[in-house]
XYZ file of C-alpha atoms in Angstrom:
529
model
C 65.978 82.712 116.743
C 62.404 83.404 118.026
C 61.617 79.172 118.047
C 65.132 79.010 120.266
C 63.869 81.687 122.675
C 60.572 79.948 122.912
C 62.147 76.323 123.383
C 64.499 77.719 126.220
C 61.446 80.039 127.919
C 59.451 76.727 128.208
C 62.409 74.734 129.443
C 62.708 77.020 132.262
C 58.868 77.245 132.711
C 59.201 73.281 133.264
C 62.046 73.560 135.661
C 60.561 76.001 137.469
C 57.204 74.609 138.048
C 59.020 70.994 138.782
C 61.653 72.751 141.612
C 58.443 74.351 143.198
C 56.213 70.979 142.880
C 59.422 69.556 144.880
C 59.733 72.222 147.552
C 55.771 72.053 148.108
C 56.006 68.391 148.526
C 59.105 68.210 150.620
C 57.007 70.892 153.286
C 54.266 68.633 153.364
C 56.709 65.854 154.387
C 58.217 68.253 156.739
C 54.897 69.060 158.158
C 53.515 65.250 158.520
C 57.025 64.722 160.495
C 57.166 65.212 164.365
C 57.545 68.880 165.731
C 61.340 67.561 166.528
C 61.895 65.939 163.897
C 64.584 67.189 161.320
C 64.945 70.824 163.520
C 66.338 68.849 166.710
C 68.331 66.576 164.646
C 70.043 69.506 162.999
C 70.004 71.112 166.310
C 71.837 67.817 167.885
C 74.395 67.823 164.934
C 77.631 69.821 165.879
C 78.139 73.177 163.740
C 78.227 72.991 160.019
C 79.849 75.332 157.568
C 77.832 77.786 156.252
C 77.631 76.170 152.841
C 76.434 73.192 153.830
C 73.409 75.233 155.866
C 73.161 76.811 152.483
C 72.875 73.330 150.336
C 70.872 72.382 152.916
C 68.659 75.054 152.977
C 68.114 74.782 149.261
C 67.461 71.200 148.893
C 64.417 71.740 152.011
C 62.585 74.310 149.930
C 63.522 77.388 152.843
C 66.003 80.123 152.491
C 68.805 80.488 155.018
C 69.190 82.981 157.323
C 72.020 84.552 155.026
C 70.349 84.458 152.133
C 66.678 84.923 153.129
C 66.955 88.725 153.586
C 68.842 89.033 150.186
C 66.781 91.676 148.052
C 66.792 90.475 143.884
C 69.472 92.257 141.948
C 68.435 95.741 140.882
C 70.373 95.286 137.040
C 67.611 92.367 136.473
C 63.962 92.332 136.710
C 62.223 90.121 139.285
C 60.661 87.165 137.050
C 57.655 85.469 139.004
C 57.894 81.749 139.165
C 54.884 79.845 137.755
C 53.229 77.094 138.970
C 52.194 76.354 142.640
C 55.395 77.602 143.445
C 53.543 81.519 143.071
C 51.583 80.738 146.449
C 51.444 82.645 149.902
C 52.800 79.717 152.107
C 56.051 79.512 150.366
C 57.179 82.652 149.615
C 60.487 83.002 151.051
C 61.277 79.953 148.954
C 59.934 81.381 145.918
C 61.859 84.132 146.187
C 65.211 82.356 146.243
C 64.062 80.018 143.752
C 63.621 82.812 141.159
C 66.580 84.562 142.750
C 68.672 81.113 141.603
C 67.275 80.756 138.342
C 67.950 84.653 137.431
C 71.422 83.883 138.691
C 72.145 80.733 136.544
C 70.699 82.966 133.770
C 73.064 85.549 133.963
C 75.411 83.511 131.182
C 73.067 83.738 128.552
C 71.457 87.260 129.356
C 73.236 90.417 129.635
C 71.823 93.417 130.872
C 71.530 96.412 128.710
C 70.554 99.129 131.126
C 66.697 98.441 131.602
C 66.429 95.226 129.380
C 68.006 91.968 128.819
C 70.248 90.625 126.176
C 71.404 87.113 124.823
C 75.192 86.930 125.192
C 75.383 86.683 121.641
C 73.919 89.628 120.663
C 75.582 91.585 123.531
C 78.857 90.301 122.009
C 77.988 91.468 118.731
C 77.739 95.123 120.154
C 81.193 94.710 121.919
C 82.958 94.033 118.648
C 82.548 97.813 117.306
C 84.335 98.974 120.288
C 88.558 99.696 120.799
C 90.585 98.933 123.021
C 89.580 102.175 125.509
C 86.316 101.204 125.095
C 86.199 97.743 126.170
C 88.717 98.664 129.269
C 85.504 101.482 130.416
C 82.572 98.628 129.709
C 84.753 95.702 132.124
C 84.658 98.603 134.631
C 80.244 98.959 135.017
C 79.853 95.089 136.303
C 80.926 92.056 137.102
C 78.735 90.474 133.953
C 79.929 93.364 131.533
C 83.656 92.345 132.406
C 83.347 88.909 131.465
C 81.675 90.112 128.190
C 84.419 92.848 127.413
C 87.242 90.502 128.035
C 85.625 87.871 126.086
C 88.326 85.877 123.716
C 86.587 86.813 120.333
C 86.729 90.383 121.033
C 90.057 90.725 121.700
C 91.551 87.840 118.863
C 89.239 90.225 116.613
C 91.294 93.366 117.571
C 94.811 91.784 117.271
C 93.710 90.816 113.878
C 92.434 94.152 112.988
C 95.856 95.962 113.910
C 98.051 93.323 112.287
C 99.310 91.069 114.396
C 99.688 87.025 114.640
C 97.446 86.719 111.197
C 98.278 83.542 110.989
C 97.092 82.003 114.064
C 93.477 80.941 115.122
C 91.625 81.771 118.079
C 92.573 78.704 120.300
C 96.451 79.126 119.578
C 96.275 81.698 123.215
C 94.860 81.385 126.062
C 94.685 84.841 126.878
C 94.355 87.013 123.482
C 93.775 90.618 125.561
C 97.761 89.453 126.894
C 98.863 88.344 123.824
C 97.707 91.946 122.226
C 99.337 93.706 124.689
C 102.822 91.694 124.408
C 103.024 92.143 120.751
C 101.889 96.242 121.330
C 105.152 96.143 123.599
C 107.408 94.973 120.987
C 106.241 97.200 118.270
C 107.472 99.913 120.773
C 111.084 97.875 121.756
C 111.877 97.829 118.143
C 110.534 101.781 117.674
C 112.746 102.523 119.732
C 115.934 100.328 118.703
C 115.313 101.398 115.317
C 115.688 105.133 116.394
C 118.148 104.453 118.643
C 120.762 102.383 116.772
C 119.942 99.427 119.246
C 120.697 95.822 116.992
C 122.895 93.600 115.713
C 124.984 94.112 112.374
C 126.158 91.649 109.794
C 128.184 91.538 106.995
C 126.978 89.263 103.768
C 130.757 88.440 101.555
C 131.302 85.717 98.695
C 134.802 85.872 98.035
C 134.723 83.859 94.976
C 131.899 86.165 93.566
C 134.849 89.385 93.249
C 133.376 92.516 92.863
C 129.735 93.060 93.682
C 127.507 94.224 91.199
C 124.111 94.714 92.505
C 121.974 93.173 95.198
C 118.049 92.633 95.631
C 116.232 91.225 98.534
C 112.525 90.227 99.261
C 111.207 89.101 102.867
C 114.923 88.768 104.145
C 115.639 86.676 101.232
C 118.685 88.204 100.207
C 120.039 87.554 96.049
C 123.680 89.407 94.703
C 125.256 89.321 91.751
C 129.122 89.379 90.979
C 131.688 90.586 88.214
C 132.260 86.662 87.784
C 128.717 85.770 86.416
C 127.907 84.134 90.160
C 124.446 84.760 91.515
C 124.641 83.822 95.343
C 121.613 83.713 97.697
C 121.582 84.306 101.266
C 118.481 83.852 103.720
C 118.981 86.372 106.937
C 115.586 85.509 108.258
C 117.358 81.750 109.422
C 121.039 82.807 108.993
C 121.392 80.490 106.385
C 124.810 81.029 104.927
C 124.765 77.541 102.898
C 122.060 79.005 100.400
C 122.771 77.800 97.265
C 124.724 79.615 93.767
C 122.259 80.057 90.897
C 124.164 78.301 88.174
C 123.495 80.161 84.603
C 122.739 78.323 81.651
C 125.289 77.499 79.511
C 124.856 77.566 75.806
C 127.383 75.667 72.434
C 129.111 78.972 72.166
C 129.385 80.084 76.240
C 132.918 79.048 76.593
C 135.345 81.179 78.335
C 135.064 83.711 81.063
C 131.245 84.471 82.246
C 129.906 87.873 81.520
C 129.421 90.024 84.617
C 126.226 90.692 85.992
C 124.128 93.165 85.245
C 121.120 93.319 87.459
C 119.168 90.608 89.877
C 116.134 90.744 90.893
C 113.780 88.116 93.739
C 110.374 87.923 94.846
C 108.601 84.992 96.939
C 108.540 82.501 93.983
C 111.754 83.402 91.213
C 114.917 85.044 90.957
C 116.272 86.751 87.695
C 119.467 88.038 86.929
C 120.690 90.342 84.186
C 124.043 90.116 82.368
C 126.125 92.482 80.328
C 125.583 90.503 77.219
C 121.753 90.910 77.168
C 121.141 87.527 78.341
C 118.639 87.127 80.892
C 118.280 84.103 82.928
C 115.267 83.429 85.105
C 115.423 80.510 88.270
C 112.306 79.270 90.565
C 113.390 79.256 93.987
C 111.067 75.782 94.423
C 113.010 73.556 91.478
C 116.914 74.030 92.401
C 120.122 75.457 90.568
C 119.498 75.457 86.765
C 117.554 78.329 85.360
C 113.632 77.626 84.012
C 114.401 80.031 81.540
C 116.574 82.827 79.546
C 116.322 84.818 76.524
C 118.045 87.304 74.965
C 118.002 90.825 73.964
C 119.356 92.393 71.252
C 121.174 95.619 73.602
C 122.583 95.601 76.726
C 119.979 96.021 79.696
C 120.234 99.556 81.591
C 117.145 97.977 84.213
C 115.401 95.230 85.680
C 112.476 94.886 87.505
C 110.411 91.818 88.834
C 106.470 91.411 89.982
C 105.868 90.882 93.571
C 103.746 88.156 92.818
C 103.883 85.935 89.480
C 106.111 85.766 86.986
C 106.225 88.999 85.466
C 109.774 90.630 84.293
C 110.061 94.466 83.192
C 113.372 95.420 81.059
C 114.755 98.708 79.764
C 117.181 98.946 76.919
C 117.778 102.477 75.460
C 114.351 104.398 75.898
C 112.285 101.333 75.624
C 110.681 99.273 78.184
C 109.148 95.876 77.886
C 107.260 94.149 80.101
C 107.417 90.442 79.376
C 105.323 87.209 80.982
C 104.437 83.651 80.220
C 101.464 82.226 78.821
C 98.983 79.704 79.888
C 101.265 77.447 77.838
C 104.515 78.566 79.766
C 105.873 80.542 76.524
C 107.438 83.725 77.743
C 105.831 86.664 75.367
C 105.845 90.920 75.469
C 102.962 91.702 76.682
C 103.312 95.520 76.839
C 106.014 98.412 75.455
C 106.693 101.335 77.101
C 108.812 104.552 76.723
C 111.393 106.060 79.254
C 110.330 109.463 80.736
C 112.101 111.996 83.559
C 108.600 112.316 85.033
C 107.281 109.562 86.964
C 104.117 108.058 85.135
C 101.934 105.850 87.067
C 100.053 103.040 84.477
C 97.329 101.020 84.866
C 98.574 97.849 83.186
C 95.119 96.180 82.193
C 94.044 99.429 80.050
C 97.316 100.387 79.434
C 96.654 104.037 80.483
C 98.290 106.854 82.008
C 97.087 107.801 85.687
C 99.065 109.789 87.542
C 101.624 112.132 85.957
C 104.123 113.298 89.141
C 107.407 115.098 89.536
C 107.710 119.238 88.935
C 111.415 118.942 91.030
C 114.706 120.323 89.351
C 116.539 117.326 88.306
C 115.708 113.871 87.004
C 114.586 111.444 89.091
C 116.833 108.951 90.494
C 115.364 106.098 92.370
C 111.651 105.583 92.843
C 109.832 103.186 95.572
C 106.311 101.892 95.113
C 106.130 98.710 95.595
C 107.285 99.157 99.610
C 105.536 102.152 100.566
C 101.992 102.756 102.063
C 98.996 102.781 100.156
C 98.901 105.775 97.913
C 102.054 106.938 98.632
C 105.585 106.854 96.762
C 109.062 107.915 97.964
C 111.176 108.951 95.260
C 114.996 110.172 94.982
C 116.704 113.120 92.900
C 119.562 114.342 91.470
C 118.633 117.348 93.431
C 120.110 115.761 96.335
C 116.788 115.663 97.859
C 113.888 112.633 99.156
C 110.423 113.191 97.907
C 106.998 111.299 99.063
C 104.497 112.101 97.245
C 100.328 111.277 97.353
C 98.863 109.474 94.601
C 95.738 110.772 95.636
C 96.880 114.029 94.693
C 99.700 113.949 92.621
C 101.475 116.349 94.933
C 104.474 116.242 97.130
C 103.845 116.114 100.934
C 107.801 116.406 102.208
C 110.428 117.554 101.099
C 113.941 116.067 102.743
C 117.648 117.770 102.044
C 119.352 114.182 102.386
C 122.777 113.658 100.296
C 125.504 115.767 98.618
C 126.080 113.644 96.181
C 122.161 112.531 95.052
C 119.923 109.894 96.180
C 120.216 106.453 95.267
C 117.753 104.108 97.461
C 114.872 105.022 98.984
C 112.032 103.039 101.101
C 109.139 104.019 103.595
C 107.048 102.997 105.970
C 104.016 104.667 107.970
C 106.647 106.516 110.561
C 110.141 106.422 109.076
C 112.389 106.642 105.626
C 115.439 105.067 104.874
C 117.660 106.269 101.882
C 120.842 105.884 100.529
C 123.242 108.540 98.827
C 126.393 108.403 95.833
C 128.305 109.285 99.385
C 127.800 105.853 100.535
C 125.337 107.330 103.717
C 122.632 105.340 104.811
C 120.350 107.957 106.297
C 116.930 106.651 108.604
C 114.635 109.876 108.372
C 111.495 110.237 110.819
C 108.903 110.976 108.534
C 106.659 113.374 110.355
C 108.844 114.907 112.258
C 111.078 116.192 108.767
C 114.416 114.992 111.013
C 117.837 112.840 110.844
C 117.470 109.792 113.368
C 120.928 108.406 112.256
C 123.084 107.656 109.781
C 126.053 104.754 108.855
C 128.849 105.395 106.656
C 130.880 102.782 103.630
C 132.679 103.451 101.360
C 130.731 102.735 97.786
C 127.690 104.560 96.687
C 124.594 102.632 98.358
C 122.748 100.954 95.569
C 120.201 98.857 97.679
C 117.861 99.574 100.722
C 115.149 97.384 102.056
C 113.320 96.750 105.923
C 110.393 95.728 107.491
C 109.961 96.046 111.009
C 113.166 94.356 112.592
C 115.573 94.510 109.659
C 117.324 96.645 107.189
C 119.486 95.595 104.174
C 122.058 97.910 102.434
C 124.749 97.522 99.761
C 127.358 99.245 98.670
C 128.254 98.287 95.291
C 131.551 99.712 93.799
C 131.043 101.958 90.515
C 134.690 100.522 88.991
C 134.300 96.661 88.846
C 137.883 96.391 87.235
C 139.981 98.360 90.467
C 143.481 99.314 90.370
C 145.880 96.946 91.269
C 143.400 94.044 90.329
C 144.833 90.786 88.222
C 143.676 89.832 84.673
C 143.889 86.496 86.111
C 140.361 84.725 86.777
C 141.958 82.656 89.868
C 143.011 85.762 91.629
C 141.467 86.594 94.443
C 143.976 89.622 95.817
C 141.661 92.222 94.990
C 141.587 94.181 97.770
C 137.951 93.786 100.097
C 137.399 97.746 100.563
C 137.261 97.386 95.952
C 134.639 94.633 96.260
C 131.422 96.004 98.193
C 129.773 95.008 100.942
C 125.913 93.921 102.370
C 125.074 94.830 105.546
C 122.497 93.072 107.540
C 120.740 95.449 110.672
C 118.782 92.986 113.315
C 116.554 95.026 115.580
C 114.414 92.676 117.013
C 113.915 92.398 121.158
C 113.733 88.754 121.209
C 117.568 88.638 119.536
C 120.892 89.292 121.434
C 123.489 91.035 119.343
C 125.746 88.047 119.997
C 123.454 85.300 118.336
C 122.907 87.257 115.089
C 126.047 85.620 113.086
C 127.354 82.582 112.891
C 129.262 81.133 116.082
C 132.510 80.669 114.254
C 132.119 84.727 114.434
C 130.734 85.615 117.347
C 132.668 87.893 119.203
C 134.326 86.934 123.248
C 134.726 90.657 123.754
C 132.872 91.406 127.396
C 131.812 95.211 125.537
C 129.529 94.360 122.777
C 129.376 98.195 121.084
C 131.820 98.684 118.345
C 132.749 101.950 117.186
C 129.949 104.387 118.135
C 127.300 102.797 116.782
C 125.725 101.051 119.349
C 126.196 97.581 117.411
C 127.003 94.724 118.194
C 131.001 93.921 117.520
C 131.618 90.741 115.815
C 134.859 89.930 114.825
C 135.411 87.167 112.007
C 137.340 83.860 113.653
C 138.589 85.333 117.074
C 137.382 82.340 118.971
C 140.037 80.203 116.874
C-alpha cells in the first residue's frame, strides 16, 4: 500500500512539473509574439462560449476571468505545485493548475473532516453503517454522496437483510432501488397476509380416494391416499402433471394396496409410510420406482424425514429409530430412542439430552422445530392451547387460547403463527401482539400447515377413511368429495393476480373476484366450458 501511494505521489509530481514546464514555455512564446498577436486575433474572432474561453484559457497557461477569482475548496488542503511552476510570474496559473489536479483527485481521495482518504478505505468505513446512516452521510457533500450510494454498499446491505442471495453485484444497476423494491414487497405481502388478500387453490386426485396425510417442503407439495397412491404436486410452477410415486411391488403384493400411512419430502427424497409397516423411500432426481423400502415388524404411529440428507426417523409403540445409509448405500439404525409427553431436545452426535421443556396440563400434540426461528419452538396441546417456547431458556414466552377441540399443526415465523385445530380451523395468530388475524373453516381436522413468505398449505384429512355410504368396490369412485379431504393452496404474493393462480381450464369469468367473505379469489372448476 505505502509503494502504491509513493508510485502515484511521483506520478503526479511528474505531471505536475511537466504541465508547468508547458505553461512557462507557452508564455515565453506568448511573450516573443507581437503585442497583437493572439489578444487581437481573439479579439477579431466573434464571441465564443464560455467553455471554449475556458479550454482556451487552460491550454495558454492563464486562468479565465471566471475561474481566476475561484478561492481552492475549503474540504481540501491547498497542495503547492513543484517545479518551476512554484514561481512569482505565473501564479494565477499555478493556482488553477493545482486547483485542477486537486479536482481530478477528488475520485481517489475522500475527505475525512481535516484529512484525506483513499476511496477504498473511505468505503471500508461506509460498510458498518445502515441504511439511516448512509441516507445522513449522502447529505454532508457532493463527494460523500457518491461514496454513500456506492454499489458495494448497498448490494452488501440487501445481502445482509436477506434478499436476492443469489444474485451478484452486476445483476442491478441500481442496488439502493433494488433494496428498496424488495423492502416494499415484504410490506405488500405483510399486509395481504393479515388481510386475507391472495389467491386460493384446491389440490384433488380423484383416483387417490380418501386422503390420508400430506407433507410439503419449499412448495413441493407430496399426499398420500387410502389406495396406496403417493401423488406429488409442485405449487411453486402450478405443475399439476407431477408425477405418482409408484411403490414397489414384491412376489407376495398381489391384491388391493395397503393404505398409506404417513409421507414425508425434503429437497432431495420422498418417503411414504404404509399400514403394513412397509416403508418405501423415492429420490425426487431418478423417477417413479422407489431407491429403497424395508420393513418393520409393527405398524408405524410416525414419520419424520431430515431436511437435508437421507435421514428417516420412525416410531412404533414407544420406540423410535432413527435410520440412515452408509458410505456403502446400506440403510442401518443408527440411534434408538424412547417416546416421552415432555418434549426432549437431543443432540444427535453425543446422543444426549439438552433441553427438557413442557410443564403444561396435557400431552403435547404437535411440535414445530424444524420451521421456526433460531432457538425457538412452537408446540400444540391437548389443552387446546399454542405454546412457543425459548431454547435458550427452556421456558414458555406465549401462551395462545386457539382451538376447542386441541391443536393439531403448528408453524412460526419472526411476526406471525399459523395453527390448525381437531375443528378443522386454520387460525393465523400475530405473534407479538397475542391476537386472531383470521381464520378459514373445512370440514376435517387440519393435519398439515406449512408457509413461507407468500404461501400457506393446509389439509384436512378425514379421521374415517372407510365413510358411510362408500363401496367395497376398488373402481368406485362415488364416495362423496366432502368424505375425502382437501389441500388448500393460499398465494399472497403482489406480483400474482388471483385469476392466474390455477389452471386456465379453471379460472373463473366472474367480473367480482371475492368469494364468500374471504377476500379470495373465486375460481370455479370448468365454467369457461
Amino acid at each position: 500500500m505505502a509503494e502504491a501511494s509513493a508510485e502515484l505521489e511521483l506520478f503526479r509530481r511528474r505531471w505536475r512539473e511537466e504541465l508547468a514546464g508547458g505553461a512557462k514555455r507557452r508564455r515565453r512564446e506568448a511573450a516573443a509574439e507581437p503585442a497583437a498577436g493572439p489578444e487581437s486575433r481573439r479579439s477579431a474572432e466573434p464571441s465564443e462560449p464560455s467553455y471554449l474561453a475556458l479550454a482556451r484559457g487552460l491550454l495558454d497557461g492563464g486562468a479565465p476571468p471566471a475561474l481566476a477569482c475561484r478561492s481552492p475548496s475549503p474540504a481540501r488542503p491547498a497542495e503547492e505545485p513543484a517545479g518551476d511552476g512554484g514561481g512569482g510570474d505565473g501564479g494565477g496559473g499555478d493556482d488553477l493548475l493545482g486547483q485542477l489536479i486537486r479536482d481530478l483527485n477528488e475520485i481517489n481521495e475522500v475527505p475525512f473532516f481535516d484529512i484525506q482518504l483513499p476511496y477504498e478505505l473511505a468505503l471500508k468505513i461506509f460498510q458498518y453503517l445502515g441504511k439511516t446512516e448512509l441516507g445522513r452521510c449522502a447529505q454532508v457533500s457532493r463527494t460523500w454522496k457518491v461514496l454513500a450510494e456506492d454499489e458495494v454498499l448497498w448490494y452488501r446491505l440487501c445481502q445482509q437483510e436477506g434478499y436476492l442471495l443469489d444474485t451478484s453485484i452486476s445483476d442491478h444497476s441500481c442496488w439502493k432501488l433494488a433494496l428498496k423494491d424488495c423492502r416494499a414487497r415484504e410490506r405488500a405481502l405483510k399486509t395481504n397476509w393479515k388481510n386475507r388478500i391472495g389467491a386460493v387453490s384446491q389440490l384433488r386426485y380423484e383416483l387417490g380416494k380418501i386422503l390420508c396425510d400430506v407433507h410439503s417442503c419449499d412448495g413441493v407439495v407430496i399426499a398420500g391416499y387410502t389406495s396406496g397412491a403417493v401423488r406429488l404436486w409442485d405449487t411453486r410452477t402450478w405443475d399439476y402433471t407431477a408425477p405418482i410415486l409408484e411403490p414397489m411391488h414384491g412376489p407376495g403384493d398381489a391384491g388391493p394396496q395397503p393404505h398409506v400411512s404417513f409421507v414425508r419430502i425434503n429437497s432431495s427424497l420422498a418417503v411414504a409410510a404404509y399400514e403394513d409397516g412397509t416403508v418405501s423411500v423415492w429420490s425426487l432426481m431418478f423417477g417413479r420406482e422407489p431407491i429403497h423400502r424395508y420393513q418393520h415388524n409393527q405398524r408405524i404411529q410416525a414419520l419424520a424425514l431430515g431436511s437435508e440428507g437421507a435421514t428417516v426417523a420412525t416410531a412404533s409403540g414407544f420406540e423410535v429409530k432413527v435410520e440412515s445409509p452408509n458410505d456403502r448405500g446400506f440403510w442401518q439404525t443408527t440411534e434408538t430412542f424412547e417416546i416421552q409427553k415432555l418434549i426432549l431436545l437431543y443432540n444427535l452426535e453425543t446422543s444426549q439430552c439438552l433441553k427438557k421443556m413442557g410443564n403444561s396440563t396435557g400431552d403435547f400434540t404437535c411440535v414445530n422445530l424444524q420451521n421456526s426461528p433460531p432457538n425457538m419452538v412452537v408446540t400444540g396441546n391437548k389443552d387446546r392451547r399454542v405454546r412457543v417456547f425459548d431454547l435458550r431458556k427452556s421456558e414458555s414466552l406465549c401462551s395462545l387460547y386457539a382451538h376447542q377441540l386441541g391443536v393439531s399443526a403448528v408453524q412460526m415465523d419472526d411476526w406471525k403463527i399459523v395453527s390448525g385445530g381437531e375443528e378443522g380451523l386454520v387460525c393465523v395468530w400475530d405473534q407479538r401482539m397475542g391476537t386472531k388475524l383470521w381464520e378459514m373453516h373445512a370440514r376435517h381436522p387440519v393435519r398439515h400447515v406449512w408457509f413461507n413468505s407468500h404461501s400457506l398449505i393446509t389439509a384436512n384429512i378425514p379421521d374415517e377413511k372407510t365413510p358411510r355410504g362408500a363401496s367395497i368396490t376398488d373402481d368406485d369412485l362415488t364416495v362423496h368429495r366432502k368424505h375425502r379431504g382437501i389441500i388448500y393452496a393460499y398465494e399472497f404474493s403482489v406480483d400474482q393476480l388471483a385469476v392466474e393462480s390455477v389452471l386456465p381450464i379453471c379460472r373463473s369469468s366472474y367480473d367480482e373476484v371475492t368469494g364468500y367473505n374471504y377476500n379470495i379469489g373465486l375460481a370455479v372448476p370448468y365454467d369457461n366450458i
